[in-house]
Short mmCIF file of C-alpha atoms in Angstrom, two decimals:
data_model
loop_
_atom_site.label_atom_id
_atom_site.label_comp_id
_atom_site.label_asym_id
_atom_site.label_seq_id
_atom_site.Cartn_x
_atom_site.Cartn_y
_atom_site.Cartn_z
CA MET A 21 3.46 4.60 14.09
CA LYS A 22 6.28 5.91 11.76
CA PHE A 23 5.40 5.07 8.24
CA GLY A 24 2.80 2.64 9.05
CA VAL A 25 -0.05 5.11 8.10
CA CYS A 26 0.96 4.70 4.59
CA LEU A 27 0.62 0.68 4.62
CA ALA A 28 -0.75 1.38 1.43
CA VAL A 29 0.68 -1.15 1.27
CA GLY A 30 1.28 -0.68 -2.66
CA LEU A 31 -1.74 -1.01 -4.95
CA ALA A 32 -2.83 -1.58 -8.41
CA LEU A 33 -2.10 -1.47 -12.01
CA ALA A 34 -3.00 -2.23 -15.49
CA SER A 35 -4.00 -3.91 -18.74
CA GLY A 36 -4.44 -2.10 -22.13
CA VAL A 37 -1.89 0.69 -23.15
CA GLU A 38 -4.63 2.85 -24.69
CA ALA A 39 -7.13 2.34 -21.85
CA GLY A 40 -7.87 4.89 -19.17
CA GLY A 41 -6.59 4.59 -15.60
CA VAL A 42 -9.93 3.22 -14.30
CA ASP A 43 -10.07 0.34 -16.83
CA GLN A 44 -6.49 -0.38 -16.35
CA LEU A 45 -7.00 -0.69 -12.56
CA LYS A 46 -10.04 -2.89 -12.96
CA GLY A 47 -8.28 -5.17 -15.65
CA PHE A 48 -5.41 -5.51 -13.16
CA LEU A 49 -7.61 -6.66 -10.34
CA LYS A 50 -9.33 -9.20 -12.47
CA SER A 51 -6.08 -10.80 -13.76
CA THR A 52 -3.66 -10.43 -10.78
CA GLN A 53 -4.00 -12.56 -7.56
CA SER A 54 -0.53 -11.81 -6.28
CA GLY A 55 2.40 -9.51 -6.70
CA ARG A 56 5.69 -8.18 -5.32
CA ALA A 57 7.98 -5.11 -5.94
CA ALA A 58 10.59 -2.76 -4.39
CA PHE A 59 9.48 0.75 -3.62
CA THR A 60 10.81 4.18 -2.56
CA GLN A 61 8.59 6.57 -0.60
CA SER A 62 8.60 10.13 0.04
CA ILE A 63 6.29 11.94 2.56
CA ALA A 64 6.02 15.63 1.95
CA SER A 65 4.37 18.11 4.39
CA LYS A 66 4.21 21.93 4.37
CA PRO A 67 7.38 23.79 3.84
CA PRO A 68 10.16 24.28 5.21
CA ARG A 69 10.24 20.56 6.38
CA LYS A 70 12.17 18.18 4.27
CA PRO A 71 10.44 15.24 2.76
CA ILE A 72 10.91 11.94 4.74
CA GLU A 73 12.45 9.25 2.59
CA ALA A 74 12.04 5.51 2.91
CA SER A 75 12.53 2.35 0.93
CA GLY A 76 11.57 -1.34 1.08
CA SER A 77 9.58 -4.00 -0.57
CA PHE A 78 6.18 -5.35 -0.61
CA GLU A 79 4.20 -8.52 -1.46
CA PHE A 80 0.46 -9.39 -1.72
CA ALA A 81 -1.90 -12.29 -2.18
CA ARG A 82 -5.49 -11.39 -2.64
CA PRO A 83 -7.77 -11.31 -0.87
CA GLY A 84 -6.47 -9.88 2.37
CA LYS A 85 -2.84 -10.70 2.55
CA PHE A 86 0.13 -8.55 2.35
CA ARG A 87 3.63 -7.97 3.54
CA TRP A 88 5.00 -4.37 3.46
CA VAL A 89 8.52 -3.86 4.67
CA TYR A 90 10.43 -0.57 5.37
CA GLU A 91 14.12 -1.38 5.32
CA LYS A 92 15.45 2.19 5.29
CA PRO A 93 15.98 4.48 7.22
CA TYR A 94 14.84 2.03 9.84
CA TYR A 95 13.12 -1.27 9.85
CA GLN A 96 9.30 -1.77 10.23
CA LEU A 97 7.26 -4.58 9.18
CA LEU A 98 3.45 -4.72 8.34
CA VAL A 99 1.85 -8.22 7.87
CA ALA A 100 -1.81 -8.94 7.06
CA ASP A 101 -2.65 -12.63 7.29
CA GLY A 102 -6.39 -12.32 5.90
CA ASP A 103 -7.65 -11.86 9.44
CA LYS A 104 -5.45 -9.42 11.22
CA LEU A 105 -3.05 -6.72 10.58
CA TRP A 106 0.41 -7.06 12.53
CA VAL A 107 2.68 -3.97 12.64
CA HIS A 108 6.11 -4.68 14.10
CA ASP A 109 8.44 -1.70 15.30
CA ARG A 110 11.70 -3.40 15.83
CA ASP A 111 13.36 -0.34 17.42
CA LEU A 112 10.70 -0.06 20.00
CA ASN A 113 10.23 -3.94 20.28
CA GLN A 114 6.51 -3.26 20.12
CA VAL A 115 3.86 -5.09 17.96
CA THR A 116 0.41 -3.52 17.09
CA VAL A 117 -2.43 -5.91 15.98
CA LYS A 118 -5.94 -5.14 14.75
CA LYS A 119 -8.71 -6.81 12.91
CA LEU A 120 -7.92 -6.57 9.21
CA GLY A 121 -11.50 -5.47 8.24
CA ALA A 122 -11.22 -2.41 10.38
CA ALA A 123 -7.69 -1.63 9.28
CA LEU A 124 -8.52 -1.97 5.57
CA GLY A 125 -11.82 -0.11 5.14
CA ALA A 126 -11.58 2.53 2.66
CA SER A 127 -7.72 2.63 2.61
CA PRO A 128 -5.24 2.15 -0.22
CA ALA A 129 -4.46 -1.30 0.91
CA ALA A 130 -8.03 -2.29 0.32
CA ILE A 131 -7.55 -1.59 -3.39
CA LEU A 132 -4.59 -3.79 -3.74
CA ALA A 133 -5.48 -6.63 -1.24
CA GLY A 134 -9.28 -6.46 -1.02
CA GLU A 135 -11.92 -8.34 -2.74
CA ASN A 136 -12.72 -6.11 -5.73
CA ALA A 137 -15.44 -4.10 -3.96
CA LEU A 138 -13.92 -0.98 -5.42
CA GLU A 139 -16.95 1.11 -6.25
CA LYS A 140 -18.51 0.23 -2.79
CA ASN A 141 -15.56 1.92 -0.99
CA PHE A 142 -14.23 4.29 -3.61
CA THR A 143 -15.35 6.98 -6.32
CA LEU A 144 -12.97 6.12 -9.26
CA LYS A 145 -12.09 8.73 -11.97
CA ASP A 146 -9.65 8.85 -14.80
CA ASP A 147 -6.93 11.30 -13.89
CA GLY A 148 -5.22 11.90 -17.20
CA GLN A 149 -1.62 11.52 -18.17
CA ARG A 150 1.38 12.91 -16.14
CA GLU A 151 5.11 11.97 -16.11
CA GLY A 152 4.46 9.55 -18.83
CA LEU A 153 1.82 7.58 -16.67
CA GLU A 154 -1.72 7.05 -16.91
CA TRP A 155 -3.37 7.84 -13.65
CA VAL A 156 -6.70 6.89 -11.75
CA LEU A 157 -7.99 8.83 -8.90
CA ALA A 158 -9.69 6.87 -6.06
CA THR A 159 -11.73 8.94 -3.39
CA PRO A 160 -13.09 7.11 -0.23
CA ARG A 161 -16.78 7.01 -0.14
CA GLY A 162 -16.78 6.68 3.63
CA GLU A 163 -14.69 7.63 6.70
CA SER A 164 -10.95 7.22 5.91
CA THR A 165 -7.53 8.69 6.96
CA PHE A 166 -6.87 9.50 3.38
CA GLU A 167 -8.55 12.29 1.12
CA TRP A 168 -7.54 10.62 -2.06
CA VAL A 169 -5.28 7.99 -3.62
CA LYS A 170 -3.74 8.19 -7.15
CA ILE A 171 -2.30 5.23 -8.95
CA GLY A 172 -0.22 5.66 -12.07
CA PHE A 173 0.48 3.01 -14.77
CA ALA A 174 3.17 2.63 -17.45
CA GLY A 175 1.44 0.36 -19.87
CA GLU A 176 0.89 -2.85 -17.95
CA ARG A 177 3.24 -1.96 -15.06
CA LEU A 178 2.49 -0.48 -11.77
CA ALA A 179 4.62 2.66 -11.46
CA ALA A 180 3.37 5.04 -8.79
CA MET A 181 1.09 5.85 -6.06
CA GLU A 182 0.26 9.22 -4.52
CA LEU A 183 -1.77 9.62 -1.28
CA LYS A 184 -3.12 12.74 0.46
CA ASP A 185 -4.06 12.08 4.12
CA SER A 186 -6.19 14.07 6.48
CA PHE A 187 -3.08 15.87 7.89
CA GLY A 188 -2.45 17.58 4.51
CA GLN A 189 0.66 15.30 3.90
CA THR A 190 1.29 14.07 0.48
CA THR A 191 3.00 10.60 0.22
CA THR A 192 4.58 9.57 -3.10
CA ILE A 193 5.58 5.90 -3.86
CA ARG A 194 7.41 4.72 -6.82
CA PHE A 195 7.61 1.00 -7.70
CA THR A 196 10.20 -1.11 -9.31
CA GLN A 197 10.88 -4.67 -10.27
CA PHE A 198 7.08 -5.39 -10.07
CA GLU A 199 6.29 -9.13 -10.65
CA ARG A 200 2.68 -10.20 -11.40
CA ASN A 201 1.25 -13.43 -9.94
CA PRO A 202 4.43 -14.83 -8.48
CA ALA A 203 4.24 -17.96 -6.36
CA LEU A 204 4.44 -16.66 -2.92
CA ASP A 205 4.84 -18.84 0.08
CA ALA A 206 2.01 -18.65 2.56
CA SER A 207 4.48 -18.23 5.40
CA ARG A 208 5.21 -14.74 4.06
CA PHE A 209 1.85 -13.65 5.37
CA ARG A 210 2.17 -15.17 8.85
CA PHE A 211 3.52 -13.31 11.87
CA THR A 212 4.55 -14.34 15.32
CA PRO A 213 5.54 -11.64 17.70
CA PRO A 214 9.18 -11.70 18.90
CA GLN A 215 9.86 -13.14 22.35
CA GLY A 216 9.62 -10.17 24.84
CA ALA A 217 7.78 -7.80 22.39
CA ASP A 218 5.25 -5.59 23.78
CA VAL A 219 1.99 -6.43 21.99
CA VAL A 220 -0.78 -3.90 21.70
CA GLY A 221 -4.29 -4.48 20.53
CA GLU A 222 -6.51 -7.41 19.95
#
């Protein structure tokens, strides 16, 4: 599914420069209902493989709606409409669809687009300062494809996210141009499969 496994679609951030990462994350989720940003992503596996690089943009409107677009090196679109998750692979002309609840679960996307049930699904812990950022460590309580997720903040700005999956790969995402609570058109979170596309799933 190419980069779809990292639908992390982008996550959380902050409030309070001196607050720890957990307090920043909780404060952000209380005060932020929507957001958008550009991102760069690098997936590193065991040497000697080179990291896989990608870039694109994301938008979200809580609860349960997000749009994650990979633009380089090839196009892939993930759209959650509050009920279902749609993954469109344009090169394969294939669309995968599944119930959003099952797709989110204890995933990084649940932190960003979920309904604030953080401590139900994750164990949260301050993870100190690194690279000039304040970090929070989120460990899934239940079954998940991720071992852990780390979210980095620069003051009140979402700056980075790191994820380690069950295959031992580490994904690093850097966010730029983050906008908090922009007015996003509802159509951004609706998806209609292209004519002729192979639709797999529910």
